[in-house]
Coordinates of C-alpha atoms in Angstrom, one line a residue:
X12 CA 0.0 0.1 -0.2
X13 CA 1.3 3.4 -0.6
X14 CA 1.0 6.8 1.4
X15 CA 0.7 9.8 -0.4
X16 CA 2.8 11.8 2.2
X17 CA 4.9 9.2 3.5
X18 CA 9.1 9.7 3.0
X19 CA 11.5 7.0 1.9
X20 CA 14.9 7.0 3.6
X21 CA 17.7 5.9 1.4
X22 CA 20.4 3.9 2.9
X23 CA 24.1 5.2 1.9
X24 CA 24.2 2.2 -0.1
X25 CA 21.0 2.7 -2.1
X26 CA 22.1 6.2 -2.4
X27 CA 25.4 5.6 -4.3
X28 CA 23.2 2.7 -6.1
X29 CA 20.4 5.4 -7.5
X30 CA 23.5 7.8 -8.6
X31 CA 25.1 5.5 -10.2
X32 CA 21.8 5.0 -12.1
X33 CA 21.2 8.0 -13.0
X34 CA 24.9 8.5 -14.1
X35 CA 24.5 5.8 -16.5
X36 CA 22.1 6.9 -17.9
X37 CA 22.8 10.4 -18.5
X38 CA 26.6 8.7 -20.1
X39 CA 24.3 6.8 -22.1
X40 CA 22.8 9.8 -23.7
X41 CA 25.3 11.7 -24.0
X42 CA 27.1 9.0 -25.9
X43 CA 24.0 8.6 -28.3
X44 CA 24.6 12.2 -28.9
X45 CA 27.9 12.5 -29.9
X46 CA 27.3 9.0 -32.3
X47 CA 24.4 10.2 -33.8
X48 CA 24.6 14.6 -33.5
X49 CA 22.7 15.3 -36.6
X50 CA 20.0 13.2 -35.9
X51 CA 16.7 13.3 -33.9
X52 CA 15.9 9.2 -34.3
X53 CA 17.4 5.6 -32.7
X54 CA 18.8 4.6 -36.2
X55 CA 17.9 0.8 -34.6
X56 CA 15.1 -0.4 -36.9
X57 CA 11.7 -1.6 -35.6
X58 CA 9.1 -3.4 -36.6
X59 CA 5.4 -1.9 -38.2
X60 CA 3.7 -2.8 -35.0
X61 CA 1.6 -5.3 -37.7
X62 CA -1.2 -6.7 -36.2
X63 CA -0.5 -10.7 -35.5
X64 CA -1.0 -12.7 -38.8
X65 CA 0.4 -15.8 -40.2
X66 CA 1.4 -13.8 -44.0
X67 CA 4.9 -15.0 -45.0
X68 CA 5.9 -11.2 -45.7
X69 CA 5.1 -10.1 -41.6
X70 CA 7.4 -12.7 -40.5
X71 CA 10.0 -11.2 -43.3
X72 CA 9.7 -7.9 -42.1
X73 CA 10.4 -8.7 -38.2
X74 CA 13.3 -10.7 -39.5
X75 CA 14.3 -8.4 -40.9
X76 CA 14.5 -5.6 -38.5
X77 CA 16.4 -8.0 -35.9
X78 CA 19.1 -8.7 -38.4
X79 CA 20.0 -5.0 -39.5
X80 CA 19.9 -4.1 -35.6
X81 CA 22.7 -6.7 -35.2
X82 CA 24.3 -5.6 -38.0
X83 CA 24.3 -2.4 -36.4
X84 CA 25.8 -3.7 -33.1
X85 CA 29.2 -3.7 -34.7
X86 CA 29.6 -0.5 -35.9
X87 CA 33.1 1.4 -35.7
X88 CA 33.1 4.6 -33.8
X89 CA 36.9 5.1 -33.6
X90 CA 40.4 4.2 -35.7
X91 CA 40.8 1.1 -33.1
X92 CA 37.7 -0.1 -33.3
X93 CA 37.5 0.1 -37.7
X94 CA 40.9 -1.5 -37.5
X95 CA 40.6 -4.5 -35.6
X96 CA 37.1 -5.5 -37.2
X97 CA 38.9 -5.1 -40.4
X98 CA 41.7 -7.4 -39.5
X99 CA 39.2 -9.9 -37.4
X100 CA 36.5 -10.1 -41.1
X101 CA 39.6 -9.8 -43.5
X102 CA 42.3 -11.9 -42.2
X103 CA 45.2 -9.0 -42.4
X104 CA 46.3 -5.2 -41.5
X105 CA 44.1 -2.7 -43.2
X106 CA 46.4 -0.8 -46.3
X107 CA 48.2 1.9 -45.7
X108 CA 46.6 5.1 -45.3
X109 CA 43.8 3.5 -43.1
X110 CA 43.5 6.0 -40.7
X111 CA 43.7 8.6 -43.2
X112 CA 40.9 7.3 -44.6
X113 CA 38.8 6.3 -41.6
X114 CA 39.3 10.0 -40.6
X115 CA 38.0 11.2 -43.9
X116 CA 34.8 9.0 -43.2
X117 CA 34.1 9.9 -39.8
X118 CA 34.8 13.8 -40.9
X119 CA 31.7 13.2 -42.9
X120 CA 29.7 11.7 -40.3
X121 CA 29.6 8.3 -41.9
X122 CA 28.3 5.2 -40.5
X123 CA 30.8 2.9 -40.9
X124 CA 30.5 -1.3 -39.8
X125 CA 33.3 -2.9 -41.9
X126 CA 30.2 -5.8 -43.7
X127 CA 28.9 -2.2 -45.6
X128 CA 32.3 -2.6 -47.8
X129 CA 31.9 -6.6 -48.3
X130 CA 31.5 -6.3 -52.1
X131 CA 35.3 -4.8 -52.6
X132 CA 36.7 -7.5 -50.9
X133 CA 34.5 -10.5 -53.3
X134 CA 35.6 -8.6 -55.7
X135 CA 39.1 -8.2 -55.3
X136 CA 39.7 -11.3 -53.6
X137 CA 40.7 -13.0 -57.2
X138 CA 43.2 -10.8 -57.8
X139 CA 45.5 -11.6 -55.0
X140 CA 46.6 -14.9 -56.7
X141 CA 48.1 -13.3 -59.9
X142 CA 51.6 -11.8 -59.3
X143 CA 51.2 -7.7 -58.9
X144 CA 53.4 -7.4 -61.7
X145 CA 51.3 -9.0 -64.0
X146 CA 48.4 -7.2 -63.3
X147 CA 50.4 -3.8 -63.7
X148 CA 51.1 -4.7 -67.0
X149 CA 47.9 -5.5 -67.6
X150 CA 46.5 -2.1 -66.6
X151 CA 48.9 -0.2 -68.1
X152 CA 48.6 -2.3 -71.8
X153 CA 46.5 0.3 -74.5
X154 CA 43.2 -0.9 -74.3
X155 CA 39.8 0.4 -76.4
X156 CA 38.7 0.3 -72.9
X157 CA 39.0 3.9 -70.9
X158 CA 41.7 3.5 -68.2
X159 CA 41.2 6.0 -65.1
X160 CA 44.6 6.7 -64.3
X161 CA 45.8 8.5 -61.0
X162 CA 49.2 10.2 -60.8
X163 CA 50.4 12.8 -58.0
X164 CA 46.8 13.2 -56.8
X165 CA 44.8 14.0 -59.8
X166 CA 42.7 11.4 -61.3
X167 CA 42.5 11.4 -65.1
X168 CA 40.2 9.6 -67.9
X169 CA 42.2 8.8 -70.9
X170 CA 39.3 7.6 -73.3
X171 CA 40.9 5.9 -76.6
X172 CA 37.7 6.4 -78.2
X173 CA 35.1 9.3 -77.5
X174 CA 31.3 7.4 -77.4
X175 CA 28.4 8.0 -76.4
X176 CA 29.5 5.9 -73.0
X177 CA 32.1 8.3 -72.3
X178 CA 30.8 10.4 -69.8
X179 CA 31.2 7.7 -67.7
X180 CA 34.6 8.0 -67.5
X181 CA 34.5 11.8 -66.9
X182 CA 32.3 11.1 -64.1
X183 CA 34.1 8.3 -62.4
X184 CA 37.6 10.8 -62.9
X185 CA 35.4 13.8 -60.9
X186 CA 34.2 11.5 -58.2
X187 CA 38.1 10.9 -57.6
X188 CA 39.7 14.1 -57.9
X189 CA 36.5 15.2 -55.2
X190 CA 38.1 12.9 -52.9
X191 CA 42.1 13.9 -54.0
X192 CA 41.4 17.6 -53.0
X193 CA 41.5 16.5 -49.6
X194 CA 43.6 13.2 -49.5
X195 CA 46.7 12.2 -50.4
X196 CA 45.2 9.1 -52.9
X197 CA 48.3 6.6 -54.5
X198 CA 49.3 6.2 -58.0
X199 CA 47.0 3.5 -59.7
X200 CA 45.4 2.5 -63.0
X201 CA 42.0 1.5 -62.8
X202 CA 40.6 0.0 -66.7
X203 CA 36.5 1.2 -67.0
X204 CA 34.2 -0.7 -68.2
X205 CA 31.7 2.0 -69.5
X206 CA 29.5 -0.4 -71.2
X207 CA 25.7 -1.2 -70.0
X208 CA 26.4 -4.8 -69.7
X209 CA 28.6 -6.6 -67.9
X210 CA 32.1 -8.1 -69.9
X211 CA 33.9 -10.7 -67.3
X212 CA 33.0 -14.2 -67.4
X213 CA 35.3 -16.7 -65.8
X214 CA 34.9 -19.8 -65.5
X215 CA 33.8 -21.2 -61.7
X216 CA 36.8 -23.9 -62.0
X217 CA 39.4 -20.9 -62.3
X218 CA 37.9 -18.8 -60.3
X219 CA 37.9 -21.7 -57.3
X220 CA 42.1 -22.3 -57.8
X221 CA 42.5 -18.6 -57.5
X222 CA 40.4 -18.8 -54.6
X223 CA 42.5 -21.6 -53.0
X224 CA 45.9 -19.6 -53.5
X225 CA 44.6 -16.3 -52.6
X226 CA 43.6 -17.6 -48.9
X227 CA 47.5 -18.4 -48.6
X228 CA 47.8 -14.6 -48.7
X229 CA 45.4 -14.4 -45.6
X230 CA 48.0 -13.8 -42.8
X231 CA 48.9 -10.6 -39.9
X232 CA 52.4 -10.8 -39.3
X233 CA 53.0 -11.4 -36.1
X234 CA 56.6 -9.4 -35.8
X235 CA 54.7 -5.3 -36.3
X236 CA 58.9 -4.5 -37.8
X237 CA 58.4 -6.7 -40.9
X238 CA 55.3 -4.6 -42.0
X239 CA 56.1 -1.9 -44.9
X240 CA 53.2 1.1 -44.2
X241 CA 53.7 2.4 -47.8
X242 CA 52.3 1.2 -51.1
X243 CA 55.4 -0.2 -53.8
X244 CA 55.4 0.5 -57.8
X245 CA 51.8 0.3 -58.1
X246 CA 51.4 1.8 -61.5
X247 CA 55.5 1.2 -62.7
X248 CA 55.9 -1.4 -65.8
X249 CA 59.0 -2.7 -67.6
X250 CA 58.4 -4.6 -70.1
X251 CA 58.5 -5.2 -73.9
X252 CA 55.8 -6.5 -75.4
X253 CA 52.1 -6.3 -73.5
X254 CA 49.6 -9.5 -73.1
X255 CA 46.6 -9.2 -75.9
X256 CA 43.3 -10.0 -74.0
X257 CA 40.7 -12.0 -76.1
X258 CA 37.1 -10.7 -76.5
X259 CA 34.6 -12.2 -77.7
X260 CA 31.5 -10.3 -79.3
X261 CA 29.1 -13.5 -80.1
X262 CA 26.0 -13.2 -78.2
X263 CA 24.9 -16.9 -79.3
X264 CA 27.1 -18.1 -76.6
X265 CA 26.2 -15.6 -73.7
X266 CA 24.0 -18.5 -71.5
X267 CA 26.7 -21.0 -72.0
X268 CA 29.4 -18.8 -70.9
X269 CA 27.2 -17.9 -68.2
X270 CA 26.1 -21.1 -66.9
X271 CA 30.3 -22.1 -66.9
X272 CA 30.8 -19.6 -63.6
X273 CA 28.4 -21.3 -61.9
X274 CA 29.2 -23.8 -59.5
X275 CA 28.8 -27.6 -60.6
X276 CA 25.6 -28.2 -58.1
X277 CA 24.1 -25.6 -59.0
X278 CA 20.9 -25.9 -60.6
X279 CA 22.0 -23.9 -63.6
X280 CA 24.6 -26.5 -64.4
X281 CA 21.9 -29.6 -64.1
X282 CA 19.9 -27.9 -67.1
X283 CA 21.3 -28.9 -70.6
X284 CA 23.9 -26.1 -72.0
X285 CA 21.8 -25.6 -75.2
X286 CA 21.6 -22.2 -76.7
X287 CA 18.1 -22.1 -78.5
X288 CA 15.4 -20.7 -76.7
X289 CA 12.1 -22.7 -76.7
X290 CA 9.5 -20.5 -78.3
X291 CA 7.1 -20.9 -75.9
X292 CA 8.5 -18.6 -73.0
X293 CA 6.2 -19.8 -70.4
X294 CA 8.1 -22.7 -70.1
X295 CA 10.8 -20.9 -68.2
X296 CA 8.1 -19.3 -65.6
X297 CA 7.9 -21.4 -62.3
X298 CA 4.9 -22.8 -61.2
X299 CA 5.8 -23.5 -58.1
X300 CA 7.2 -21.2 -55.4
X301 CA 10.8 -19.4 -56.0
X302 CA 13.5 -21.7 -55.3
X303 CA 14.8 -20.9 -51.8
X304 CA 12.0 -18.4 -51.2
X305 CA 9.8 -17.9 -47.6
X306 CA 6.3 -19.1 -49.0
X307 CA 6.7 -17.4 -51.9
X308 CA 8.5 -14.4 -51.1
X309 CA 12.2 -13.2 -51.4
X310 CA 13.8 -14.6 -48.1
X311 CA 17.4 -14.3 -48.9
X312 CA 18.0 -11.2 -51.6
X313 CA 21.8 -12.7 -52.9
X314 CA 20.1 -16.0 -53.7
X315 CA 17.1 -14.9 -55.3
X316 CA 19.5 -12.6 -57.9
X317 CA 21.5 -15.2 -59.0
X318 CA 20.8 -17.1 -61.9
X319 CA 23.1 -19.9 -61.4
X320 CA 20.2 -20.6 -58.4
X321 CA 17.2 -19.6 -60.7
X322 CA 18.0 -21.2 -64.0
X323 CA 15.0 -20.4 -65.7
X324 CA 16.1 -16.9 -65.9
X325 CA 18.1 -18.1 -69.2
X326 CA 14.7 -17.7 -71.0
X327 CA 13.2 -15.0 -68.7
X328 CA 15.6 -12.0 -68.5
X329 CA 16.8 -10.1 -71.7
X330 CA 20.9 -10.3 -70.4
X331 CA 20.6 -13.6 -71.5
X332 CA 18.4 -14.0 -74.8
X333 CA 20.1 -11.1 -76.4
X334 CA 22.3 -8.3 -74.8
X335 CA 22.3 -4.9 -76.8
X336 CA 26.5 -4.9 -76.8
X337 CA 28.5 -8.6 -76.6
X338 CA 32.6 -7.7 -75.7
X339 CA 33.0 -11.0 -73.3
X340 CA 36.3 -12.3 -71.5
X341 CA 36.7 -15.3 -69.8
X342 CA 39.9 -14.5 -68.1
X343 CA 40.4 -12.0 -65.0
X344 CA 41.2 -9.2 -65.6
X345 CA 41.1 -6.1 -63.6
X346 CA 37.7 -3.7 -65.2
X347 CA 36.0 -1.5 -62.7
X348 CA 32.2 -1.0 -63.9
X349 CA 29.1 0.5 -61.8
X350 CA 26.7 -3.2 -61.7
X351 CA 27.6 -6.9 -62.7
X352 CA 25.7 -9.7 -61.9
X353 CA 26.9 -12.0 -58.8
X354 CA 28.4 -14.5 -61.6
X355 CA 30.6 -11.6 -63.2
X356 CA 34.2 -10.6 -62.2
X357 CA 34.3 -6.8 -62.8
X358 CA 35.2 -4.7 -59.7
X359 CA 32.4 -2.4 -58.3
X360 CA 32.3 0.8 -57.9
X361 CA 29.7 3.7 -57.5
X362 CA 27.6 3.9 -60.7
X363 CA 28.2 7.0 -62.8
X364 CA 24.7 7.6 -63.1
X365 CA 24.3 8.0 -59.0
X366 CA 27.6 10.4 -59.2
X367 CA 26.1 12.8 -62.2
X368 CA 22.6 12.8 -60.2
X369 CA 21.2 14.0 -63.6
X370 CA 17.5 14.9 -62.9
X371 CA 15.9 12.5 -65.1
X372 CA 16.7 9.9 -63.0
X373 CA 17.1 11.3 -59.9
X374 CA 13.9 13.6 -59.8
X375 CA 15.6 16.6 -58.7
X376 CA 15.8 18.1 -54.8
X377 CA 13.2 17.3 -53.9
X378 CA 11.2 13.1 -53.1
X379 CA 7.9 13.1 -53.2
X380 CA 5.1 14.0 -51.2
X381 CA 3.7 12.8 -47.7
X382 CA 2.6 9.2 -47.9
X383 CA -1.1 10.0 -47.0
X384 CA -1.2 12.5 -49.7
X385 CA 0.3 10.2 -52.3
X386 CA -2.5 7.8 -54.5
X387 CA -2.8 4.2 -53.8
X388 CA -1.5 2.2 -56.6
X389 CA 1.6 2.3 -58.7
X390 CA 3.1 3.3 -61.6
X391 CA 6.3 2.5 -64.0
X392 CA 7.6 4.0 -66.9
X393 CA 10.3 3.4 -69.4
X394 CA 11.1 2.1 -72.3
X395 CA 11.0 -1.4 -73.6
X396 CA 14.9 -2.1 -73.3
X397 CA 16.8 -4.9 -71.4
X398 CA 18.4 -6.0 -74.5
X399 CA 18.0 -6.5 -78.6
X400 CA 14.4 -7.8 -78.9
X401 CA 13.2 -8.5 -82.9
X402 CA 10.0 -10.8 -83.2
X403 CA 11.3 -13.8 -82.7
X404 CA 12.2 -13.9 -78.8
X405 CA 11.0 -10.2 -77.5
X406 CA 8.4 -12.5 -75.0
X407 CA 11.6 -13.5 -72.8
X408 CA 12.3 -10.0 -72.1
X409 CA 12.0 -9.0 -68.3
X410 CA 10.8 -5.3 -69.6
X411 CA 7.7 -6.5 -71.7
X412 CA 7.3 -9.7 -68.6
X413 CA 5.9 -6.6 -66.4
X414 CA 4.1 -4.4 -68.2
X415 CA 1.9 -7.1 -69.8
X416 CA 1.6 -8.2 -65.9
X417 CA 0.5 -5.2 -64.8
X418 CA -2.0 -4.5 -67.8
X419 CA -5.7 -5.0 -67.2
X420 CA -6.1 -6.6 -70.7
X421 CA -3.4 -8.6 -70.9
X422 CA -4.1 -10.0 -67.9
X423 CA -7.5 -10.7 -68.9
X424 CA -6.6 -12.1 -71.9
X425 CA -5.1 -14.4 -70.0
X426 CA -7.7 -15.8 -67.9
X427 CA -9.4 -16.8 -70.7
X428 CA -7.0 -18.7 -72.1
X429 CA -6.3 -21.4 -68.8
X430 CA -4.1 -18.3 -67.2
X431 CA -1.5 -18.2 -69.7
X432 CA -0.3 -14.8 -72.1
X433 CA 2.8 -15.2 -74.9
X434 CA 5.2 -13.8 -72.0
X435 CA 3.6 -15.1 -68.5
X436 CA 1.3 -17.8 -66.8
X437 CA -1.1 -16.5 -63.8
X438 CA 0.1 -17.6 -60.7
X439 CA -2.1 -20.3 -58.8
X440 CA -4.4 -19.4 -56.1
X441 CA -3.2 -22.0 -53.9
X442 CA 0.4 -20.3 -54.4
X443 CA -0.5 -16.7 -54.1
X444 CA -4.0 -16.1 -52.2
X445 CA -5.2 -12.1 -53.5
X446 CA -7.7 -12.0 -51.3
X447 CA -11.2 -11.4 -52.8
X448 CA -10.1 -11.2 -55.8
X449 CA -12.2 -13.4 -58.6
X450 CA -10.4 -11.6 -61.7
X451 CA -7.1 -10.4 -61.4
X452 CA -6.9 -8.6 -64.6
X453 CA -10.1 -6.1 -63.0
X454 CA -8.4 -5.2 -59.6
X455 CA -4.5 -5.2 -61.3
X456 CA -6.4 -2.2 -63.6
X457 CA -7.7 -0.7 -60.8
X458 CA -4.1 -0.1 -59.0
X459 CA -1.5 0.2 -61.5
X460 CA -0.3 3.2 -64.3
X461 CA 2.9 1.2 -66.2
X462 CA 4.0 1.3 -69.9
X463 CA 6.6 1.7 -72.6
X464 CA 7.1 5.1 -74.0
X465 CA 9.2 4.1 -76.4
X466 CA 8.9 -0.1 -78.1
X467 CA 13.0 0.3 -79.3
X468 CA 11.9 -1.8 -82.1
X469 CA 14.2 -3.6 -84.1
X470 CA 13.6 -1.9 -86.7
X471 CA 14.2 1.7 -85.7
X472 CA 12.3 3.7 -88.3
X473 CA 9.2 3.1 -86.5
X474 CA 10.0 4.4 -83.3
X475 CA 8.2 5.2 -80.9
X476 CA 5.4 2.2 -82.4
X477 CA 6.8 -1.6 -83.4
X478 CA 5.1 -3.7 -86.1
X479 CA 5.3 -6.9 -83.6
X480 CA 4.7 -5.3 -80.5
X481 CA 1.8 -3.0 -81.7
X482 CA -1.0 -5.9 -81.0
X483 CA 0.0 -5.6 -77.3
X484 CA 1.8 -2.3 -76.4
X485 CA 0.7 0.8 -77.0
X486 CA 3.1 3.6 -76.2
X487 CA 2.1 6.0 -73.4
X488 CA 3.2 9.2 -72.0
X489 CA 6.6 9.7 -70.1
X490 CA 6.4 10.7 -66.7
X491 CA 9.0 13.0 -65.0
X492 CA 10.1 11.4 -62.0
X493 CA 8.8 14.2 -59.7
X494 CA 5.5 13.0 -61.0
X495 CA 5.9 9.7 -60.1
X496 CA 6.7 10.5 -56.2
X497 CA 2.8 11.2 -56.2
X498 CA 2.3 7.1 -56.2
X499 CA 2.9 5.3 -52.7
X500 CA 4.6 1.9 -54.7
X501 CA 8.3 2.1 -57.6
X502 CA 8.5 -0.7 -59.3
X503 CA 12.3 -0.9 -60.0
X504 CA 12.8 -3.6 -62.8
X505 CA 16.5 -4.1 -64.5
X506 CA 17.5 -2.5 -67.9
X507 CA 20.4 -3.5 -70.2
X508 CA 21.9 -3.7 -66.6
X509 CA 20.9 -2.1 -63.9
X510 CA 18.5 1.0 -63.2
X511 CA 19.6 4.2 -62.5
X512 CA 16.3 5.1 -61.0
X513 CA 16.9 2.6 -57.4
X514 CA 18.7 5.5 -55.9
X515 CA 16.2 7.9 -56.6
X516 CA 13.5 5.4 -55.3
X517 CA 14.8 4.8 -52.0
X518 CA 15.7 8.7 -51.1
X519 CA 12.0 9.6 -52.1
X520 CA 8.9 8.9 -49.5
X521 CA 7.7 6.0 -51.8
X522 CA 8.0 2.5 -51.5
X523 CA 10.5 0.8 -54.1
X524 CA 9.6 -2.6 -55.3
X525 CA 13.1 -3.8 -56.7
X526 CA 13.8 -7.1 -59.0
X527 CA 17.2 -6.9 -60.0
X528 CA 20.0 -9.8 -61.2
X529 CA 22.7 -7.0 -60.9
X530 CA 25.5 -6.0 -58.0
X531 CA 25.7 -2.3 -57.0
X532 CA 28.3 -1.1 -54.7
X533 CA 26.2 -0.4 -52.0
X534 CA 23.9 -3.7 -52.0
X535 CA 25.7 -4.9 -48.5
X536 CA 24.1 -1.7 -46.4
X537 CA 20.6 -2.2 -47.8
X538 CA 17.6 -4.6 -46.1
X539 CA 15.1 -5.9 -48.0
X540 CA 12.0 -5.7 -45.8
X541 CA 13.5 -2.8 -44.0
X542 CA 14.7 -0.4 -46.4
X543 CA 12.8 -2.2 -49.9
X544 CA 10.8 -4.4 -50.6
X545 CA 12.0 -7.1 -52.8
X546 CA 10.2 -9.4 -55.9
X547 CA 11.5 -12.3 -57.2
X548 CA 13.1 -11.9 -61.0
X549 CA 10.2 -13.9 -62.5
X550 CA 7.7 -11.3 -60.9
X551 CA 5.5 -14.7 -59.9
X552 CA 5.4 -12.4 -56.4
X553 CA 4.1 -9.6 -57.4
X554 CA 0.5 -9.9 -57.4
X555 CA 1.0 -11.2 -53.5
X556 CA 3.3 -8.5 -52.9
X557 CA 1.0 -6.0 -54.2
X558 CA -2.6 -7.0 -52.3
X559 CA 0.0 -7.3 -48.8
X560 CA 0.9 -4.3 -49.1
X561 CA -2.8 -2.3 -50.1
X562 CA -4.3 -4.4 -47.6
X563 CA -1.6 -3.4 -44.7
X564 CA -0.6 0.7 -45.3
X565 CA 0.9 1.3 -42.5
X566 CA 3.9 -1.7 -43.0
X567 CA 4.0 -0.2 -46.5
X568 CA 4.5 3.4 -44.8
X569 CA 6.7 1.7 -43.1
X570 CA 9.1 0.8 -45.3
X571 CA 9.1 3.1 -47.3
X572 CA 10.2 5.8 -44.0
X573 CA 13.0 3.4 -43.0
X574 CA 14.5 3.3 -46.2
X575 CA 14.2 7.1 -47.1
X576 CA 16.0 7.7 -43.2
X577 CA 18.5 5.2 -44.0
X578 CA 19.4 5.8 -47.7
X579 CA 20.0 9.1 -46.3
X580 CA 22.5 8.3 -43.8
X581 CA 24.3 5.6 -46.0
X582 CA 23.6 6.7 -49.9
X583 CA 25.3 10.1 -49.5
X584 CA 27.7 11.1 -52.2
X585 CA 30.2 11.2 -49.5
X586 CA 29.4 7.6 -48.5
X587 CA 30.6 6.7 -53.0
X588 CA 33.4 9.0 -51.7
X589 CA 34.2 7.0 -49.0
X590 CA 33.9 3.6 -50.5
X591 CA 36.0 4.8 -53.9
X592 CA 38.5 5.9 -51.1
X593 CA 38.9 2.7 -49.7
X594 CA 38.6 0.4 -53.1
X595 CA 41.6 2.4 -54.4
X596 CA 43.6 1.8 -51.1
X597 CA 43.4 -2.1 -51.5
X598 CA 43.7 -1.9 -55.3
X599 CA 47.0 -0.6 -54.8
X600 CA 48.2 -2.3 -52.1
X601 CA 47.2 -5.7 -55.1
X602 CA 49.1 -3.7 -57.7
X603 CA 52.1 -3.3 -55.2
X604 CA 55.3 -5.9 -54.8
X605 CA 55.9 -7.3 -51.3
X606 CA 52.1 -6.5 -50.9
X607 CA 51.8 -9.3 -48.0
X608 CA 54.1 -6.9 -46.0
X609 CA 52.1 -3.7 -47.0
X610 CA 50.0 -2.9 -44.3
X611 CA 48.6 -0.2 -41.2
X612 CA 49.7 -0.6 -38.1
X613 CA 49.8 2.2 -36.0
X614 CA 46.9 1.3 -33.9
X615 CA 49.2 -1.5 -32.7

């Protein structure tokens, strides 16, 4: 029983305990304020307080928040901590200049988590199996590809032929020079892939051998006097004749070359090697839940975007049907690019489109109205890209399939033909229950506004129309990015490679629904179901995804808000600089003689 006028007597021990608790609370608050000075909210994720239900997406949303919080717990807030986490994760000392890199990142209020940079080490690890001198020779060899050369703190894009994509090399040069304005960056050569398409397909057996050889390079010298704290000869070459790299332009071999990069036990290696596509695209469309999904929905983004696991993409993605441009090597050579698939061997750098920040892809500085003011539904606009489609194989292209699946007339036609269209099959109700929808066509037509602004016909003189596509698609008016933000849901689909709109969608107040087979620099800092909604590359789960979020508006808003707030912290231009700076330090070490002994040890 409590008495309102009673006084409480505390013993000296109780007083000391109470004072200690208060002091701890104040110290904790001050620590958070120092770590997050510019943010008024705690950055750890929370679930959107969903009502208990058995829907698999609800489970995936809860799991994403837990996984994200676990990762943020490993954030580094000082140099000693960052260097220790580096050694624990990478198995070697950080590269020289790591202290300057950390200060550069900290001065820009970066959230520094070692796992954010995993893509760098995934890409660079095989090069530890190649002698540094051989790498330097390859990067110095004359080439039709542009090369980014850094000398004495100045980056220059060397371009042999100034084609329509040369601007990407210039943009990457600008990115590096924005770093060298204040930082001492080592001299290196970085050959660039400015094509849309990825180009290096090294067979799995070769990469496996290289990775085993590279693993022998992992060691941390016990005696610090053995460590060299500077780079050595990262650009010097002494050779009479440069090696010649063989490039294939045979588009008919794309799938065969890609399949060879998959592991021997992978689904892609279990299907025939035949280059011939079945005329019926729906033969590749799944009839059951996608492999390794959770009750039909993406549970592992890495697996879901891997064509080795999802061999049906051979006939459902333009990359494997008929790329626009083809120039492929089966050898591991240095080549830096803005994106690649999981099995290509380029080294990823922040895409030039993101650094250039062109308004047609970003929508400008404003990123949309408040969620409650948006239109319920989704919009998508684009050209019929994804490869070079023609009359014989356009039904196999991913963008054509997505526009078809979101078109009420096409879906209605499928409903009258046992659920089958030219590009897709309607998923069985047993797989994805669209609540209370007798006709998907009527339902989808009330929520979607999608279409091609140009059919990119094989007969270019007919564009934006196309004789063999006109019966199925009608070009629609272009919708500026700023106007697309009026919708709650923004699907993002691959083009010839990655989508240049993705960063802008994440920064917007709308909810990105993402399908892609391409990797980008930021992948390890974004969590599906927390920062964006992942979608299978067949789009079989699309109707289920849309139905779920239309019924749970608060969950959609929660992910959209989480994604925007997180993107504003980790997808800034400053974060691109930090990623590129770190990559250059690692590349300079790989290109240096005696690289096993090179490292940063000032913290020890």
